[in-house]
N, CA, C and O of each residue as an XYZ file, in Angstrom:
440
protein
N       0.825     -1.192     -0.001
C       0.002      0.000     -0.002
C       0.873      1.265     -0.002
O       0.547      2.263     -0.647
N       1.979      1.196      0.733
C       2.867      2.353      0.791
C       3.473      2.619     -0.587
O       3.583      3.772     -1.004
N       3.863      1.564     -1.293
C       4.466      1.740     -2.609
C       3.500      2.398     -3.580
O       3.902      3.233     -4.390
N       2.231      2.026     -3.503
C       1.261      2.639     -4.399
C       1.076      4.115     -4.054
O       0.839      4.932     -4.944
N       1.181      4.463     -2.778
C       1.072      5.875     -2.380
C       2.236      6.682     -2.933
O       2.065      7.826     -3.353
N       3.409      6.086     -2.932
C       4.587      6.775     -3.451
C       4.407      7.087     -4.930
O       4.903      8.104     -5.416
N       3.711      6.230     -5.638
C       3.468      6.449     -7.047
C       2.290      7.388     -7.303
O       2.340      8.220     -8.209
N       1.248      7.253     -6.515
C       0.011      7.998     -6.758
C       0.144      9.475     -6.389
O      -0.327     10.338     -7.130
N       0.766      9.773     -5.276
C       0.838     11.162     -4.823
C       1.578     12.068     -5.801
O       1.050     13.123     -6.154
N       2.793     11.700     -6.261
C       3.439     12.572     -7.254
C       2.652     12.670     -8.560
O       2.629     13.722     -9.199
N       2.012     11.577     -8.953
C       1.211     11.604    -10.175
C       0.030     12.563    -10.031
O      -0.209     13.389    -10.913
N      -0.704     12.458     -8.933
C      -1.837     13.353     -8.714
C      -1.370     14.806     -8.593
O      -2.001     15.718     -9.128
N      -0.260     15.006     -7.886
C       0.247     16.368     -7.735
C       0.652     16.955     -9.085
O       0.361     18.116     -9.374
N       1.319     16.156     -9.907
C       1.731     16.652    -11.217
C       0.536     16.976    -12.103
O       0.517     17.999    -12.786
N      -0.460     16.095    -12.086
C      -1.667     16.351    -12.876
C      -2.362     17.626    -12.406
O      -2.757     18.459    -13.221
N      -2.510     17.775    -11.093
C      -3.159     18.980    -10.550
C      -2.334     20.222    -10.880
O      -2.888     21.260    -11.243
N      -1.017     20.116    -10.755
C      -0.113     21.228    -11.015
C      -0.252     21.698    -12.473
O      -0.462     22.880    -12.742
N      -0.129     20.743    -13.402
C      -0.206     21.092    -14.828
C      -1.596     21.562    -15.229
O      -1.724     22.475    -16.045
N      -2.630     20.960    -14.676
C      -3.995     21.384    -14.982
C      -4.238     22.813    -14.522
O      -4.807     23.626    -15.251
N      -3.801     23.106    -13.304
C      -3.968     24.459    -12.793
C      -3.235     25.467    -13.660
O      -3.772     26.519    -14.007
N      -2.000     25.130    -14.003
C      -1.192     26.058    -14.805
C      -1.793     26.237    -16.209
O      -1.784     27.341    -16.754
N      -2.312     25.149    -16.787
C      -2.914     25.234    -18.128
C      -4.195     26.068    -18.111
O      -4.465     26.811    -19.055
N      -4.981     25.948    -17.046
C      -6.253     26.671    -16.979
C      -6.065     28.147    -16.642
O      -6.769     28.998    -17.185
N      -5.126     28.457    -15.758
C      -4.981     29.847    -15.299
C      -3.821     30.578    -15.953
O      -3.811     31.808    -16.007
N      -2.845     29.832    -16.449
C      -1.651     30.460    -16.996
C      -0.711     30.942    -15.915
O       0.292     31.589    -16.215
N      -1.014     30.642    -14.658
C      -0.179     31.059    -13.529
C       0.558     29.859    -12.949
O       0.087     28.724    -13.029
N       1.714     30.126    -12.367
C       2.502     29.092    -11.729
C       2.042     28.949    -10.275
O       2.146     29.908     -9.510
N       1.539     27.779     -9.874
C       1.041     27.615     -8.505
C       2.110     27.716     -7.427
O       1.776     27.958     -6.267
N       3.393     27.537     -7.770
C       4.439     27.616     -6.747
C       4.657     29.031     -6.246
O       5.303     29.235     -5.218
N       4.131     29.993     -6.954
C       4.309     31.388     -6.543
C       3.183     31.872     -5.638
O       3.201     33.020     -5.195
N       2.203     31.014     -5.355
C       1.087     31.407     -4.527
C       0.742     30.256     -3.594
O       0.327     29.188     -4.042
N       0.916     30.479     -2.287
C       0.687     29.425     -1.290
C      -0.764     28.964     -1.298
O      -1.027     27.774     -1.122
N      -1.698     29.863     -1.494
C      -3.120     29.494     -1.521
C      -3.404     28.507     -2.651
O      -4.224     27.603     -2.495
N      -2.730     28.678     -3.782
C      -2.929     27.776     -4.888
C      -2.339     26.389     -4.591
O      -2.912     25.370     -4.978
N      -1.204     26.359     -3.910
C      -0.627     25.076     -3.513
C      -1.574     24.350     -2.574
O      -1.740     23.135     -2.680
N      -2.199     25.082     -1.654
C      -3.155     24.476     -0.715
C      -4.330     23.882     -1.478
O      -4.802     22.798     -1.138
N      -4.805     24.575     -2.503
C      -5.897     24.042     -3.325
C      -5.474     22.747     -4.008
O      -6.259     21.800     -4.072
N      -4.249     22.691     -4.517
C      -3.742     21.502     -5.174
C      -3.650     20.345     -4.170
O      -3.992     19.209     -4.499
N      -3.191     20.635     -2.953
C      -3.083     19.596     -1.931
C      -4.468     19.059     -1.556
O      -4.623     17.863     -1.309
N      -5.461     19.928     -1.514
C      -6.831     19.492     -1.245
C      -7.330     18.591     -2.370
O      -7.980     17.578     -2.112
N      -7.032     18.951     -3.606
C      -7.383     18.095     -4.732
C      -6.686     16.730     -4.655
O      -7.276     15.699     -4.979
N      -5.427     16.745     -4.222
C      -4.699     15.503     -4.066
C      -5.349     14.629     -3.000
O      -5.487     13.419     -3.182
N      -5.747     15.241     -1.890
C      -6.398     14.494     -0.810
C      -7.686     13.861     -1.320
O      -7.955     12.690     -1.048
N      -8.480     14.627     -2.057
C      -9.726     14.100     -2.600
C      -9.432     12.963     -3.587
O     -10.079     11.917     -3.544
N      -8.466     13.171     -4.463
C      -8.116     12.137     -5.425
C      -7.599     10.888     -4.743
O      -7.862      9.771     -5.191
N      -6.868     11.076     -3.667
C      -6.351      9.944     -2.898
C      -7.513      9.099     -2.343
O      -7.479      7.870     -2.407
N      -8.510      9.752     -1.813
C      -9.634      9.017     -1.233
C     -10.482      8.339     -2.297
O     -11.034      7.265     -2.055
N     -10.595      8.950     -3.471
C     -11.376      8.340     -4.556
C     -10.677      7.097     -5.104
O     -11.327      6.108     -5.443
N      -9.345      7.157     -5.189
C      -8.617      6.053     -5.803
C      -8.235      4.948     -4.823
O      -7.630      3.957     -5.232
N      -8.564      5.088     -3.564
C      -8.146      4.110     -2.559
C      -8.560      2.665     -2.904
O      -7.710      1.779     -2.818
N      -9.806      2.383     -3.284
C     -10.152      0.999     -3.614
C      -9.352      0.449     -4.804
O      -8.992     -0.728     -4.825
N      -9.082      1.295     -5.775
C      -8.315      0.860     -6.944
C      -6.865      0.587     -6.573
O      -6.258     -0.355     -7.081
N      -6.310      1.410     -5.688
C      -4.933      1.185     -5.248
C      -4.828     -0.087     -4.447
O      -3.846     -0.817     -4.577
N      -5.824     -0.373     -3.613
C      -5.823     -1.593     -2.832
C      -5.903     -2.814     -3.745
O      -5.183     -3.792     -3.550
N      -6.781     -2.750     -4.740
C      -6.906     -3.853     -5.707
C      -5.603     -4.004     -6.506
O      -5.157     -5.123     -6.756
N      -5.006     -2.900     -6.898
C      -3.733     -2.952     -7.632
C      -2.626     -3.554     -6.795
O      -1.822     -4.340     -7.296
N      -2.576     -3.189     -5.513
C      -1.548     -3.742     -4.620
C      -1.732     -5.260     -4.473
O      -0.757     -6.011     -4.471
N      -2.978     -5.697     -4.351
C      -3.246     -7.135     -4.227
C      -2.875     -7.858     -5.523
O      -2.346     -8.969     -5.486
N      -3.149     -7.233     -6.659
C      -2.837     -7.856     -7.948
C      -1.326     -7.912     -8.179
O      -0.832     -8.867     -8.778
N      -0.595     -6.912     -7.716
C       0.861     -6.878     -7.923
C       1.646     -7.644     -6.889
O       2.858     -7.801     -7.034
N       0.991     -8.128     -5.842
C       1.696     -8.812     -4.760
C       2.522     -9.998     -5.240
O       3.680    -10.111     -4.836
N       1.992    -10.896     -6.084
C       2.817    -12.010     -6.545
C       4.041    -11.566     -7.350
O       5.123    -12.135     -7.204
N       3.869    -10.561     -8.188
C       4.996    -10.030     -8.980
C       6.054     -9.447     -8.066
O       7.244     -9.707     -8.242
N       5.626     -8.653     -7.082
C       6.589     -8.035     -6.165
C       7.304     -9.091     -5.323
O       8.487     -8.948     -5.013
N       6.584    -10.149     -4.955
C       7.195    -11.235     -4.179
C       8.321    -11.891     -4.992
O       9.407    -12.139     -4.468
N       8.057    -12.165     -6.257
C       9.089    -12.757     -7.123
C      10.253    -11.801     -7.333
O      11.411    -12.218     -7.335
N       9.944    -10.503     -7.511
C      10.985     -9.502     -7.698
C      11.884     -9.414     -6.468
O      13.106     -9.330     -6.586
N      11.263     -9.435     -5.277
C      12.055     -9.385     -4.038
C      12.889    -10.644     -3.866
O      14.019    -10.572     -3.383
N      12.350    -11.802     -4.254
C      13.132    -13.046     -4.183
C      14.355    -12.980     -5.099
O      15.459    -13.354     -4.703
N      14.144    -12.499     -6.329
C      15.273    -12.392     -7.273
C      16.317    -11.410     -6.776
O      17.517    -11.676     -6.852
N      15.851    -10.255     -6.258
C      16.787     -9.252     -5.733
C      17.553     -9.807     -4.542
O      18.755     -9.577     -4.408
N      16.856    -10.539     -3.675
C      17.498    -11.129     -2.501
C      18.600    -12.106     -2.914
O      19.692    -12.094     -2.345
N      18.309    -12.952     -3.907
C      19.283    -13.933     -4.352
C      20.450    -13.269     -5.080
O      21.610    -13.622     -4.864
N      20.130    -12.305     -5.946
C      21.164    -11.652     -6.770
C      22.145    -10.840     -5.925
O      23.348    -10.844     -6.188
N      21.620    -10.136     -4.894
C      22.479     -9.270     -4.074
C      22.897     -9.925     -2.762
O      23.545     -9.281     -1.937
N      22.538    -11.201     -2.549
C      22.842    -11.913     -1.304
C      22.327    -11.169     -0.076
O      23.062    -10.981      0.894
N      21.085    -10.752     -0.116
C      20.483    -10.005      0.992
C      20.013    -10.966      2.081
O      19.670    -12.109      1.781
N      19.992    -10.527      3.331
C      19.614    -11.426      4.426
C      18.123    -11.830      4.417
O      17.774    -12.941      4.817
N      17.256    -10.915      3.957
C      15.823    -11.249      3.933
C      15.096    -10.359      2.937
O      15.689     -9.460      2.339
N      13.785    -10.624      2.764
C      12.978     -9.876      1.809
C      12.735     -8.444      2.247
O      12.492     -7.574      1.410
N      12.797     -8.186      3.541
C      12.568     -6.819      4.033
C      13.603     -5.856      3.468
O      13.280     -4.717      3.132
N      14.837     -6.310      3.365
C      15.902     -5.471      2.797
C      15.651     -5.239      1.318
O      15.847     -4.132      0.817
N      15.215     -6.290      0.613
C      14.894     -6.154     -0.813
C      13.725     -5.174     -0.996
O      13.741     -4.347     -1.906
N      12.719     -5.274     -0.129
C      11.595     -4.357     -0.186
C      12.041     -2.915      0.052
O      11.583     -1.997     -0.629
N      12.931     -2.722      1.015
C      13.444     -1.377      1.294
C      14.190     -0.816      0.082
O      14.058      0.368     -0.226
N      14.963     -1.643     -0.604
C      15.707     -1.189     -1.778
C      14.749     -0.795     -2.890
O      14.921      0.255     -3.509
N      13.751     -1.614     -3.149
C      12.774     -1.325     -4.206
C      11.995     -0.050     -3.889
O      11.827      0.818     -4.746
N      11.522      0.051     -2.643
C      10.750      1.234     -2.231
C      11.579      2.503     -2.311
O      11.085      3.547     -2.738
N      12.824      2.417     -1.905
C      13.722      3.580     -1.977
C      13.967      3.994     -3.422
O      13.997      5.185     -3.733
N      14.141      3.023     -4.296
C      14.375      3.329     -5.711
C      13.155      3.986     -6.340
O      13.288      4.978     -7.058
N      11.969      3.447     -6.080
C      10.742      4.007     -6.642
C      10.502      5.402     -6.081
O      10.178      6.323     -6.831
N      10.656      5.566     -4.776
C      10.462      6.879     -4.164
C      11.475      7.880     -4.695
O      11.128      9.033     -4.950
N      12.713      7.460     -4.862
C      13.754      8.358     -5.400
C      13.407      8.855     -6.788
O      13.584     10.036     -7.087
N      12.920      7.976     -7.629
C      12.518      8.380     -8.978
C      11.351      9.357     -8.925
O      11.365     10.391     -9.592
N      10.334      9.019     -8.123
C       9.146      9.883     -8.046
C       9.485     11.262     -7.480
O       9.041     12.279     -8.013
N      10.269     11.297     -6.405
C      10.603     12.589     -5.814
C      11.569     13.386     -6.695
O      11.559     14.616     -6.664
N      12.394     12.702     -7.472
C      13.252     13.413     -8.413
C      12.424     14.093     -9.514
O      12.698     15.226     -9.909
N      11.414     13.377     -9.993
C      10.529     13.973    -10.996
C       9.791     15.153    -10.395
O       9.682     16.201    -11.031
N       9.291     15.004     -9.203
C       8.562     16.093     -8.546
C       9.488     17.279     -8.275
O       9.098     18.428     -8.483
N      10.710     17.011     -7.813
C      11.670     18.093     -7.592
C      12.027     18.794     -8.878
O      12.152     20.019     -8.902
N      12.195     18.038     -9.954
C      12.468     18.632    -11.265
C      11.329     19.509    -11.734
O      11.544     20.545    -12.363
N      10.107     19.085    -11.423
C       8.937     19.874    -11.778
C       8.974     21.228    -11.080
O       8.755     22.264    -11.707
N       9.254     21.212     -9.775
C       9.349     22.480     -9.048
C      10.497     23.339     -9.557
O      10.328     24.530     -9.821
N      11.662     22.723     -9.691
C      12.827     23.511    -10.123
C      12.669     24.077    -11.530
O      13.139     25.180    -11.807
N      12.017     23.340    -12.415
C      11.840     23.827    -13.772
C      10.923     25.037    -13.813
O      11.033     25.853    -14.728
N      10.043     25.173    -12.870
C       9.114     26.297    -12.838
C       9.771     27.555    -12.260
O       9.308     28.668    -12.508
N      10.840     27.376    -11.495
C      11.498     28.538    -10.888
C      12.599     29.102    -11.766
O      13.036     30.233    -11.556
N      13.048     28.345    -12.734
C      14.122     28.784    -13.615
C      13.513     29.693    -14.690
O      12.594     29.297    -15.406
N      14.028     30.884    -14.786
C      13.509     31.834    -15.765
C      14.290     31.662    -17.047
O      15.521     31.671    -17.046
N      13.568     31.505    -18.139
C      14.224     31.284    -19.428
C      14.784     32.584    -19.985
O      15.372     32.589    -21.066
């Protein structure tokens, strides 16, 4: 469930960010009130997608189990928890890098 949150939150934030900017022509990072509106939209989107994320997590469980087993064997890890931590850290790193790039790209003046 945590892994799906790591994927869903940056996706929802990016969609809300780009939609707001496309509709208003304004950058939401320059106005705190607009960021709060985006966070409220994210919260609402999070609650709407919860059943789908739960179903997706259940459907992906066998795949993730095999992936953790392969990672454990390939890297000689002591247990699956370490493999899970590596996968979660990698996915979170990618998502937060994309989100950070989104913010930084909006602050750079061309």
